[in-house]
Amino acid sequence: MANRKVLLILLALFGSTCALYKQWIPDTNFENATNWDKGSVPCGSDQVIFPTSAKVAVYVETAHTLSGMILPVNGEFILASGAGLSVIDGQDPSCGAGGTTYFRDPDSSKWFDPALWKAASSFDHLQSGPYLFFVHEEAVPCQHDDVVFRDGSSFRVDVSAHENSVPVKSVSVLGRRFGDNSDFSQYSSSHLGKLQFHGSSAVQISGLACSDVTGCECENSANRDRICLNVKCPQLDCKSPLNPVGHCCEICGAIVSIHFSDSFNIESYHQRLQHLFLSLSKYKPIKMAMSKVSITQRLLRFIPYAVTQEIQVVLLDENTGPQSGKLAEALAQDIIRDINAQGSHLGINSAELHASSGPSNGMSGGAVAGIILGILVLVAVLSLVVFLHHRGTLAKINLPSLIRWRQNSGIGELGGPLDHGFDNPMFEKQGNLPEIPGLYGPESLKSITLTQSGVHFVNPLYDETDFNA
Ligand SMILES: *[C@@H]1O[C@H](CO)[C@@H](O)[C@H](O)[C@H]1NC(C)=O
């Protein structure tokens, strides 16, 4: 332990502790009441039955007496010192009438179930917190994480994955740490190892920490379907739920997308936000997930043209109803103010705020609508030019007036009957015209009159459903 601390301090000095610890929560311990079908640990008058086909190692911490026991064909007990199981004839008065208790089949516990892991920034914090919050894909172990199966516990985990191997930095089992793949594969092919790790893939140990101070990507997206299969999304109350990268559910809250430079340090920035904001009592109910993610830039939402990396800061609060996400948005605004003031010292080039209470900025429906509208305008102008050219009237129109026509968005020329864009009843009912931010802008609002079919692109109702999709 002392050695580990010295090592951690050394690593901290060299600034390369992007290390994260992920600990497996369930166990197959004899003393854990949740492992028995009756919800209590069997005692002296009880007969216990392990399903014949159960392949399980069971950790036993203390001495137990039972009135009978049926063992599986392929199991194993791990006895702590002083622990034991003995079968006595007759009743144990302190245990009551007794009965038959079944050990639950542990085969259903999946490595890629985000609810079965907890995360912390150090080995010590795994025991008592603070625990870290992550988007679903990163709640399960990432490629550079240290994976811990708690000492003094047995477990069984289904490691079935998209690929043959599931890479992590290290694995600790029963107090023994494996930082080398040949040691670990030897262990996992032992009898006990096979009871603990089963499924179609194998955990593979790289021994490699994240060596990029700006952060490393988790790289679990290949297993996204597997991960999200285990997640049940909550009902949402906000107007424009957000879709964080790596998360299985839409959220009410805020996302700050940070464009960083080489001098950015994800760990110290995490600490800064913790220290400056999250430690304030007003922000206590907020959960923050920060990580480096890849964003695929798409033209018109479908055609990918580039992949960029950014730091995604996801902020969630526990409020529901009309207040849902509002506190998280307030914090996001504080973070943006801090970036505006200090960003250049922090290695931050720019940042965007996406909020669930209204149309967000960035590549949202609004930007897409803008692009589509731009193309429509271009096509309209080109066909007009071609048409006029054909009729030989082009020479009669002077260029400045053509430009002015585009700037005025044709209110004069194309107004009249087409002006219905503003009278759209859906538009009115929504009653949020003033909330439409600069992005939609007066220009694009005017552009609405250009073409009847263009109306729906800036209708906020459309935008909302589109974002939900
Ligand atoms: C018992 O198991 C449950 C679920 O597997 C787990 O959440 C809990 O922490 C365990 N209890 C103890 C005391 O370890």
Coordinates of C-alpha atoms and ligand atoms in Angstrom, one line a residue:
M1 CA 0.0 0.0 0.0
A2 CA 2.8 2.4 1.0
N3 CA 4.6 1.5 -2.2
R4 CA 1.5 2.2 -4.3
K5 CA 1.2 5.6 -2.6
V6 CA 4.8 6.5 -3.4
L7 CA 4.2 5.4 -7.0
L8 CA 1.1 7.4 -7.3
I9 CA 2.9 10.5 -6.0
L10 CA 5.7 10.0 -8.4
L11 CA 3.2 9.6 -11.3
A12 CA 1.5 12.8 -10.1
L13 CA 4.8 14.6 -10.2
F14 CA 5.3 13.6 -13.8
G15 CA 1.8 14.7 -14.6
S16 CA 0.6 11.5 -16.2
T17 CA -2.1 10.3 -13.8
C18 CA -5.1 10.1 -16.0
A19 CA -5.6 6.8 -14.2
L20 CA -9.1 5.8 -13.3
Y21 CA -10.2 2.9 -11.1
K22 CA -13.3 1.0 -11.9
Q23 CA -14.6 -1.5 -9.3
W24 CA -17.0 -4.3 -9.9
I25 CA -19.9 -4.0 -7.5
P26 CA -21.7 -7.4 -7.4
D27 CA -20.2 -10.3 -5.6
T28 CA -21.0 -14.0 -5.1
N29 CA -20.2 -14.0 -1.4
F30 CA -21.9 -16.4 1.0
E31 CA -22.5 -13.6 3.5
N32 CA -24.2 -11.2 1.0
A33 CA -27.9 -11.6 1.6
T34 CA -28.8 -10.5 -1.9
N35 CA -27.2 -13.7 -3.2
W36 CA -29.9 -15.9 -1.6
D37 CA -33.4 -16.2 -3.0
K38 CA -34.9 -15.5 0.4
G39 CA -32.9 -12.3 0.8
S40 CA -31.2 -13.4 3.9
V41 CA -28.0 -15.4 4.7
P42 CA -28.9 -19.0 5.6
C43 CA -28.5 -20.2 9.1
G44 CA -28.3 -23.4 11.2
S45 CA -31.8 -24.8 10.4
D46 CA -31.6 -24.0 6.7
Q47 CA -30.8 -26.4 3.9
V48 CA -28.9 -24.6 1.1
I49 CA -29.0 -25.5 -2.6
F50 CA -26.6 -24.3 -5.2
P51 CA -28.1 -24.9 -8.7
T52 CA -26.4 -28.0 -10.1
S53 CA -25.2 -26.2 -13.2
A54 CA -24.0 -23.1 -11.4
K55 CA -20.4 -22.4 -12.2
V56 CA -19.5 -20.2 -9.3
A57 CA -16.8 -19.5 -6.8
V58 CA -18.2 -18.5 -3.4
Y59 CA -16.2 -16.5 -0.9
V60 CA -17.0 -17.5 2.7
E61 CA -15.8 -15.1 5.4
T62 CA -16.9 -16.7 8.6
A63 CA -17.9 -20.1 10.0
H64 CA -21.5 -21.3 9.2
T65 CA -23.5 -24.3 10.3
L66 CA -26.3 -25.5 8.1
S67 CA -28.7 -28.4 8.2
G68 CA -28.0 -29.5 4.7
M69 CA -26.1 -28.5 1.6
I70 CA -26.3 -29.4 -2.1
L71 CA -23.3 -28.3 -4.1
P72 CA -22.9 -27.5 -7.8
V73 CA -21.0 -29.8 -10.1
N74 CA -18.4 -27.2 -10.9
G75 CA -18.2 -24.7 -8.1
E76 CA -15.5 -23.6 -5.6
F77 CA -15.5 -22.2 -2.1
I78 CA -12.9 -19.6 -1.2
L79 CA -12.6 -19.8 2.6
A80 CA -11.1 -16.8 4.5
S81 CA -9.1 -17.8 7.5
G82 CA -11.4 -19.0 10.2
A83 CA -14.2 -19.6 7.8
G84 CA -15.9 -22.9 7.3
L85 CA -19.2 -24.7 6.5
S86 CA -20.4 -27.5 8.6
V87 CA -23.6 -29.5 8.5
I88 CA -25.4 -30.4 11.7
D89 CA -28.4 -32.6 12.4
G90 CA -31.4 -30.9 13.9
Q91 CA -32.6 -27.4 14.5
D92 CA -30.8 -24.3 15.5
P93 CA -33.1 -22.5 17.9
S94 CA -31.7 -19.1 17.0
C95 CA -32.5 -19.7 13.4
G96 CA -36.2 -20.5 13.6
A97 CA -38.0 -23.2 11.7
G98 CA -35.6 -23.2 8.8
G99 CA -36.3 -24.1 5.2
T100 CA -34.6 -24.5 1.8
T101 CA -32.6 -21.5 0.5
Y102 CA -31.3 -21.3 -3.1
F103 CA -28.2 -19.5 -4.1
R104 CA -29.0 -17.1 -7.0
D105 CA -27.5 -18.0 -10.4
P106 CA -24.9 -15.3 -11.0
D107 CA -24.6 -15.9 -14.7
S108 CA -26.5 -12.8 -15.6
S109 CA -23.9 -10.2 -14.5
K110 CA -22.4 -8.6 -17.5
W111 CA -19.1 -6.7 -17.8
F112 CA -20.8 -4.2 -20.1
D113 CA -23.6 -3.2 -17.6
P114 CA -22.8 0.3 -16.5
A115 CA -24.8 -0.1 -13.3
L116 CA -22.4 -2.8 -12.0
W117 CA -19.3 -0.5 -11.8
K118 CA -18.2 2.4 -9.6
A119 CA -15.4 4.7 -10.6
A120 CA -12.9 6.7 -8.6
S121 CA -9.7 8.6 -9.2
S122 CA -7.6 6.5 -6.8
F123 CA -7.6 3.1 -5.3
D124 CA -8.4 4.5 -1.8
H125 CA -11.4 6.5 -3.1
L126 CA -12.9 3.2 -4.4
Q127 CA -13.6 2.2 -0.8
S128 CA -15.2 5.4 0.5
G129 CA -15.6 7.8 -2.4
P130 CA -15.8 10.4 -3.8
Y131 CA -17.1 8.4 -6.7
L132 CA -16.9 9.7 -10.2
F133 CA -19.8 10.0 -12.7
F134 CA -19.4 9.0 -16.3
V135 CA -21.5 8.7 -19.4
H136 CA -22.7 5.1 -19.9
E137 CA -20.0 4.0 -22.3
E138 CA -17.3 5.2 -19.8
A139 CA -18.9 3.9 -16.7
V140 CA -17.7 0.4 -17.6
P141 CA -13.9 0.0 -17.8
C142 CA -12.0 1.9 -20.5
Q143 CA -8.8 0.9 -22.2
H144 CA -6.5 2.7 -19.8
D145 CA -8.4 1.9 -16.6
D146 CA -7.4 -0.1 -13.6
V147 CA -10.1 -2.7 -12.9
V148 CA -10.6 -3.8 -9.3
F149 CA -12.5 -6.8 -8.0
R150 CA -12.8 -6.1 -4.4
D151 CA -10.5 -8.0 -2.1
G152 CA -12.4 -10.5 0.1
S153 CA -15.0 -11.2 -2.5
S154 CA -15.9 -13.7 -5.2
F155 CA -17.6 -12.8 -8.4
R156 CA -18.7 -14.1 -11.8
V157 CA -18.7 -11.8 -14.8
D158 CA -19.7 -12.4 -18.4
V159 CA -17.0 -10.8 -20.6
S160 CA -18.8 -11.1 -23.9
A161 CA -17.8 -8.3 -26.2
H162 CA -17.9 -7.1 -29.8
E163 CA -14.2 -8.0 -30.3
N164 CA -12.3 -11.0 -29.0
S165 CA -10.6 -9.0 -26.3
V166 CA -11.5 -6.3 -23.8
P167 CA -8.4 -4.2 -23.2
V168 CA -7.8 -2.6 -19.8
K169 CA -4.6 -1.4 -18.0
S170 CA -4.7 -3.8 -15.1
V171 CA -7.0 -6.1 -13.2
S172 CA -6.9 -6.8 -9.4
V173 CA -8.5 -10.0 -8.1
L174 CA -8.5 -11.1 -4.5
G175 CA -5.9 -8.6 -3.6
R176 CA -3.5 -9.6 -6.4
R177 CA -2.8 -7.1 -9.1
F178 CA -2.2 -8.2 -12.7
G179 CA -0.4 -5.6 -14.8
D180 CA 0.9 -8.1 -17.4
N181 CA -1.1 -10.0 -19.9
S182 CA 0.7 -13.3 -19.8
D183 CA 0.3 -13.6 -15.9
F184 CA -3.3 -12.7 -16.2
S185 CA -4.1 -15.1 -19.1
Q186 CA -2.5 -17.9 -17.0
Y187 CA -4.7 -16.9 -14.1
S188 CA -7.9 -16.7 -16.1
S189 CA -7.4 -20.1 -17.6
S190 CA -7.1 -21.6 -14.1
H191 CA -10.1 -23.4 -12.6
L192 CA -10.9 -20.4 -10.4
G193 CA -10.2 -17.9 -13.2
K194 CA -12.7 -19.7 -15.4
L195 CA -15.4 -19.5 -12.7
Q196 CA -14.8 -15.8 -12.4
F197 CA -14.5 -14.7 -16.0
H198 CA -16.7 -16.4 -18.7
G199 CA -18.2 -15.4 -22.0
S200 CA -17.0 -15.1 -25.6
S201 CA -14.2 -12.6 -25.0
A202 CA -11.2 -12.3 -22.8
V203 CA -9.9 -9.4 -20.7
Q204 CA -6.6 -8.3 -22.1
I205 CA -4.1 -6.4 -20.0
S206 CA -2.1 -3.7 -21.7
G207 CA -0.3 -2.3 -18.7
L208 CA -0.6 1.1 -20.5
A209 CA -1.7 4.2 -18.7
C210 CA -3.1 7.1 -20.7
S211 CA 0.0 9.2 -21.5
D212 CA -1.8 12.2 -23.0
V213 CA -2.4 14.9 -20.4
T214 CA -5.2 16.3 -22.5
G215 CA -7.0 13.0 -21.9
C216 CA -7.5 9.7 -23.7
E217 CA -10.7 8.4 -25.3
C218 CA -12.5 5.5 -23.7
E219 CA -12.9 3.6 -26.9
N220 CA -15.9 1.6 -25.8
S221 CA -18.2 2.7 -28.6
A222 CA -17.8 -0.7 -30.5
N223 CA -19.7 -2.2 -27.5
R224 CA -22.3 0.6 -27.3
D225 CA -25.2 -1.7 -28.2
R226 CA -24.2 -4.2 -25.5
I227 CA -23.8 -1.4 -22.9
C228 CA -27.1 0.4 -23.7
L229 CA -29.0 -2.9 -23.7
N230 CA -28.6 -2.8 -19.9
V231 CA -29.7 0.8 -19.5
K232 CA -33.3 2.0 -18.9
C233 CA -33.7 5.6 -19.7
P234 CA -35.7 7.9 -17.4
Q235 CA -38.7 10.0 -18.4
L236 CA -37.6 13.5 -19.3
D237 CA -39.3 16.8 -18.5
C238 CA -37.3 19.3 -20.5
K239 CA -38.0 21.0 -23.9
S240 CA -34.9 20.0 -25.9
P241 CA -33.2 17.0 -24.3
L242 CA -29.5 16.7 -25.1
N243 CA -27.7 13.7 -26.5
P244 CA -24.2 13.4 -24.9
V245 CA -21.6 11.4 -26.8
G246 CA -21.2 8.0 -25.2
H247 CA -24.5 8.2 -23.2
C248 CA -27.4 5.8 -23.9
C249 CA -30.1 8.2 -22.9
E250 CA -31.1 11.8 -23.6
I251 CA -30.7 14.1 -20.7
C252 CA -32.0 17.3 -19.2
G253 CA -29.1 19.5 -18.2
A254 CA -26.2 21.0 -20.1
I255 CA -23.2 20.1 -22.1
V256 CA -20.1 22.2 -22.4
S257 CA -18.0 21.3 -25.5
I258 CA -14.5 22.4 -25.1
H259 CA -12.0 22.8 -27.9
F260 CA -8.6 22.4 -26.3
S261 CA -4.9 23.0 -27.2
D262 CA -1.9 20.9 -26.3
S263 CA -1.4 22.7 -23.0
F264 CA -4.8 21.6 -21.7
N265 CA -4.7 19.2 -18.7
I266 CA -7.9 17.2 -18.2
E267 CA -7.1 16.2 -14.7
S268 CA -6.3 19.6 -13.4
Y269 CA -9.2 21.1 -15.2
H270 CA -11.5 18.5 -13.6
Q271 CA -10.1 19.5 -10.2
R272 CA -10.6 23.2 -11.0
L273 CA -14.3 22.7 -11.7
Q274 CA -14.6 20.5 -8.6
H275 CA -12.9 23.2 -6.5
L276 CA -14.4 26.3 -8.0
F277 CA -18.0 25.2 -8.6
L278 CA -19.1 21.6 -7.6
S279 CA -17.9 22.1 -4.0
L280 CA -20.4 25.0 -3.6
S281 CA -23.4 23.9 -1.7
K282 CA -25.8 25.3 -4.4
Y283 CA -24.3 22.9 -6.9
K284 CA -24.3 19.9 -4.6
P285 CA -27.0 18.0 -6.5
I286 CA -25.1 18.2 -9.8
K287 CA -23.4 15.3 -11.4
M288 CA -20.6 16.1 -13.8
A289 CA -19.0 13.7 -16.4
M290 CA -15.9 15.0 -18.2
S291 CA -14.1 13.1 -20.9
K292 CA -12.4 13.4 -24.3
V293 CA -14.7 12.3 -27.1
S294 CA -14.7 12.2 -30.9
I295 CA -17.3 14.1 -32.7
T296 CA -18.1 13.2 -36.3
Q297 CA -18.8 16.4 -38.2
R298 CA -21.6 15.8 -40.6
L299 CA -22.9 17.8 -43.5
L300 CA -26.7 17.9 -43.5
R301 CA -26.6 15.5 -40.5
F302 CA -25.8 12.5 -42.6
I303 CA -22.6 12.9 -44.6
P304 CA -19.6 12.6 -42.4
Y305 CA -16.7 14.9 -43.4
A306 CA -14.4 15.1 -40.4
V307 CA -13.7 13.7 -37.0
T308 CA -12.7 16.2 -34.3
Q309 CA -11.8 15.6 -30.6
E310 CA -13.2 17.7 -27.9
I311 CA -13.6 17.7 -24.1
Q312 CA -17.3 16.9 -23.3
V313 CA -18.5 18.2 -19.9
V314 CA -22.0 16.7 -19.2
L315 CA -23.9 18.3 -16.3
L316 CA -27.0 16.8 -14.8
D317 CA -29.1 17.8 -11.8
E318 CA -31.7 15.9 -9.9
N319 CA -34.5 18.3 -10.5
T320 CA -37.7 17.3 -12.3
G321 CA -40.6 19.1 -13.8
P322 CA -40.1 22.6 -15.1
Q323 CA -36.9 23.0 -13.1
S324 CA -35.4 20.0 -14.8
G325 CA -31.9 20.8 -15.9
K326 CA -32.0 24.5 -14.9
L327 CA -29.4 24.2 -12.1
A328 CA -27.1 22.3 -14.5
E329 CA -27.5 25.1 -17.0
A330 CA -26.6 27.7 -14.4
L331 CA -23.4 25.8 -13.6
A332 CA -22.6 25.5 -17.4
Q333 CA -22.9 29.3 -17.7
D334 CA -20.5 29.7 -14.8
I335 CA -18.1 27.4 -16.5
I336 CA -18.4 29.3 -19.8
R337 CA -17.7 32.6 -17.9
D338 CA -14.7 31.1 -16.3
I339 CA -13.5 29.9 -19.7
N340 CA -14.0 33.4 -21.2
A341 CA -11.9 34.9 -18.4
Q342 CA -9.2 32.2 -18.0
G343 CA -9.5 29.9 -21.0
S344 CA -6.2 30.9 -22.6
H345 CA -4.3 29.9 -19.4
L346 CA -6.1 26.6 -19.2
G347 CA -5.3 25.5 -22.8
I348 CA -8.9 26.1 -23.9
N349 CA -9.4 27.6 -27.4
S350 CA -13.2 27.9 -27.3
A351 CA -16.2 26.4 -25.7
E352 CA -19.9 26.0 -26.6
L353 CA -22.9 25.6 -24.3
H354 CA -25.8 23.3 -25.1
A355 CA -28.7 23.6 -22.8
S356 CA -31.9 21.4 -22.6
S357 CA -34.2 24.3 -21.9
G358 CA -34.2 25.6 -25.4
P359 CA -32.7 25.3 -28.8
S360 CA -29.0 24.7 -28.3
N361 CA -26.2 26.0 -30.4
G362 CA -23.6 24.0 -32.3
M363 CA -24.6 21.5 -34.9
S364 CA -28.2 21.5 -33.9
G365 CA -31.3 21.5 -36.0
G366 CA -30.8 25.3 -36.4
A367 CA -27.4 25.0 -38.0
V368 CA -28.6 22.2 -40.3
A369 CA -31.6 24.3 -41.2
G370 CA -29.3 27.1 -42.0
I371 CA -27.2 25.0 -44.3
I372 CA -30.2 23.5 -46.1
L373 CA -31.7 27.0 -46.5
G374 CA -28.4 28.3 -47.8
I375 CA -28.3 25.6 -50.4
L376 CA -32.0 26.2 -51.4
V377 CA -31.2 29.9 -51.8
L378 CA -28.2 29.0 -54.0
V379 CA -30.2 26.7 -56.1
A380 CA -33.0 29.2 -56.4
V381 CA -30.6 32.0 -57.4
L382 CA -28.7 29.7 -59.9
S383 CA -31.9 28.5 -61.6
L384 CA -33.1 32.1 -61.7
V385 CA -29.9 33.1 -63.4
V386 CA -30.1 30.2 -65.8
F387 CA -33.7 30.9 -66.5
L388 CA -33.1 34.6 -67.1
H389 CA -30.0 33.8 -69.2
H390 CA -32.2 31.6 -71.4
R391 CA -34.7 34.4 -71.9
G392 CA -31.8 36.8 -72.6
T393 CA -33.0 39.2 -69.9
L394 CA -30.0 38.8 -67.6
A395 CA -28.3 41.8 -69.1
K396 CA -31.2 44.0 -68.0
I397 CA -30.7 43.2 -64.3
N398 CA -27.8 44.9 -62.8
L399 CA -25.7 43.0 -60.3
P400 CA -26.1 45.2 -57.2
S401 CA -29.9 44.8 -57.2
L402 CA -29.4 41.0 -57.4
I403 CA -27.3 41.1 -54.3
R404 CA -29.7 43.4 -52.5
W405 CA -32.4 41.0 -53.4
R406 CA -30.6 38.2 -51.6
Q407 CA -29.9 40.4 -48.5
N408 CA -33.5 41.5 -48.2
S409 CA -34.4 37.8 -48.6
G410 CA -37.0 38.7 -51.1
I411 CA -39.5 40.2 -48.6
G412 CA -40.5 42.7 -51.3
E413 CA -40.3 40.5 -54.3
L414 CA -41.6 37.2 -52.9
G415 CA -43.7 38.5 -50.0
G416 CA -47.4 38.5 -50.2
P417 CA -49.0 35.1 -50.2
L418 CA -45.8 33.4 -49.2
D419 CA -45.5 35.4 -46.1
H420 CA -47.6 32.8 -44.2
G421 CA -44.5 31.5 -42.7
F422 CA -45.0 33.8 -39.7
D423 CA -48.7 33.0 -39.4
N424 CA -48.0 29.3 -38.9
P425 CA -50.3 28.4 -36.0
M426 CA -47.8 25.9 -34.6
F427 CA -45.3 28.6 -34.5
E428 CA -47.7 30.8 -32.5
K429 CA -48.8 28.1 -30.1
Q430 CA -45.3 27.3 -29.2
G431 CA -45.0 31.0 -28.0
N432 CA -41.3 30.9 -27.9
L433 CA -40.4 33.2 -30.7
P434 CA -38.4 35.5 -28.4
E435 CA -36.4 32.6 -27.1
I436 CA -35.0 31.8 -30.6
P437 CA -31.4 32.8 -30.2
G438 CA -29.1 34.6 -32.6
L439 CA -28.3 31.5 -34.4
Y440 CA -31.6 31.4 -36.1
G441 CA -31.1 35.1 -36.5
P442 CA -33.2 37.7 -38.1
E443 CA -31.7 36.7 -41.5
S444 CA -32.8 33.1 -41.4
L445 CA -36.2 34.2 -40.1
K446 CA -36.6 36.4 -43.1
S447 CA -35.3 33.7 -45.4
I448 CA -38.4 31.8 -44.4
T449 CA -40.4 33.7 -46.9
L450 CA -38.2 32.7 -49.7
T451 CA -39.9 29.4 -50.2
Q452 CA -43.0 27.8 -48.9
S453 CA -41.2 24.5 -48.4
G454 CA -38.5 26.2 -46.4
V455 CA -40.9 27.1 -43.6
H456 CA -40.6 23.9 -41.7
F457 CA -36.8 24.2 -41.4
V458 CA -36.9 26.9 -38.9
N459 CA -40.2 26.0 -37.2
P460 CA -39.1 25.4 -33.6
L461 CA -41.6 22.6 -33.3
Y462 CA -39.9 20.8 -36.1
D463 CA -36.5 21.5 -34.6
E464 CA -37.6 20.0 -31.3
T465 CA -38.8 16.8 -32.8
D466 CA -35.8 16.6 -35.0
F467 CA -33.5 16.9 -32.0
N468 CA -35.4 14.2 -30.2
A469 CA -34.9 11.8 -33.1
Ligands
LIG1 C1 -24.1 -7.5 -1.9 O1 -24.3 -7.6 -3.3 C2 -24.9 -6.4 -3.9 C3 -25.3 -6.7 -5.3 O2 -24.6 -7.7 -5.9 C4 -24.0 -5.3 -3.7 O3 -24.6 -4.1 -4.2 C5 -23.7 -5.1 -2.3 O4 -22.7 -4.0 -2.1 C6 -23.1 -6.3 -1.6 N1 -23.0 -6.1 -0.2 C7 -21.9 -6.1 0.5 C8 -22.0 -5.9 1.9 O5 -20.8 -6.2 -0.1

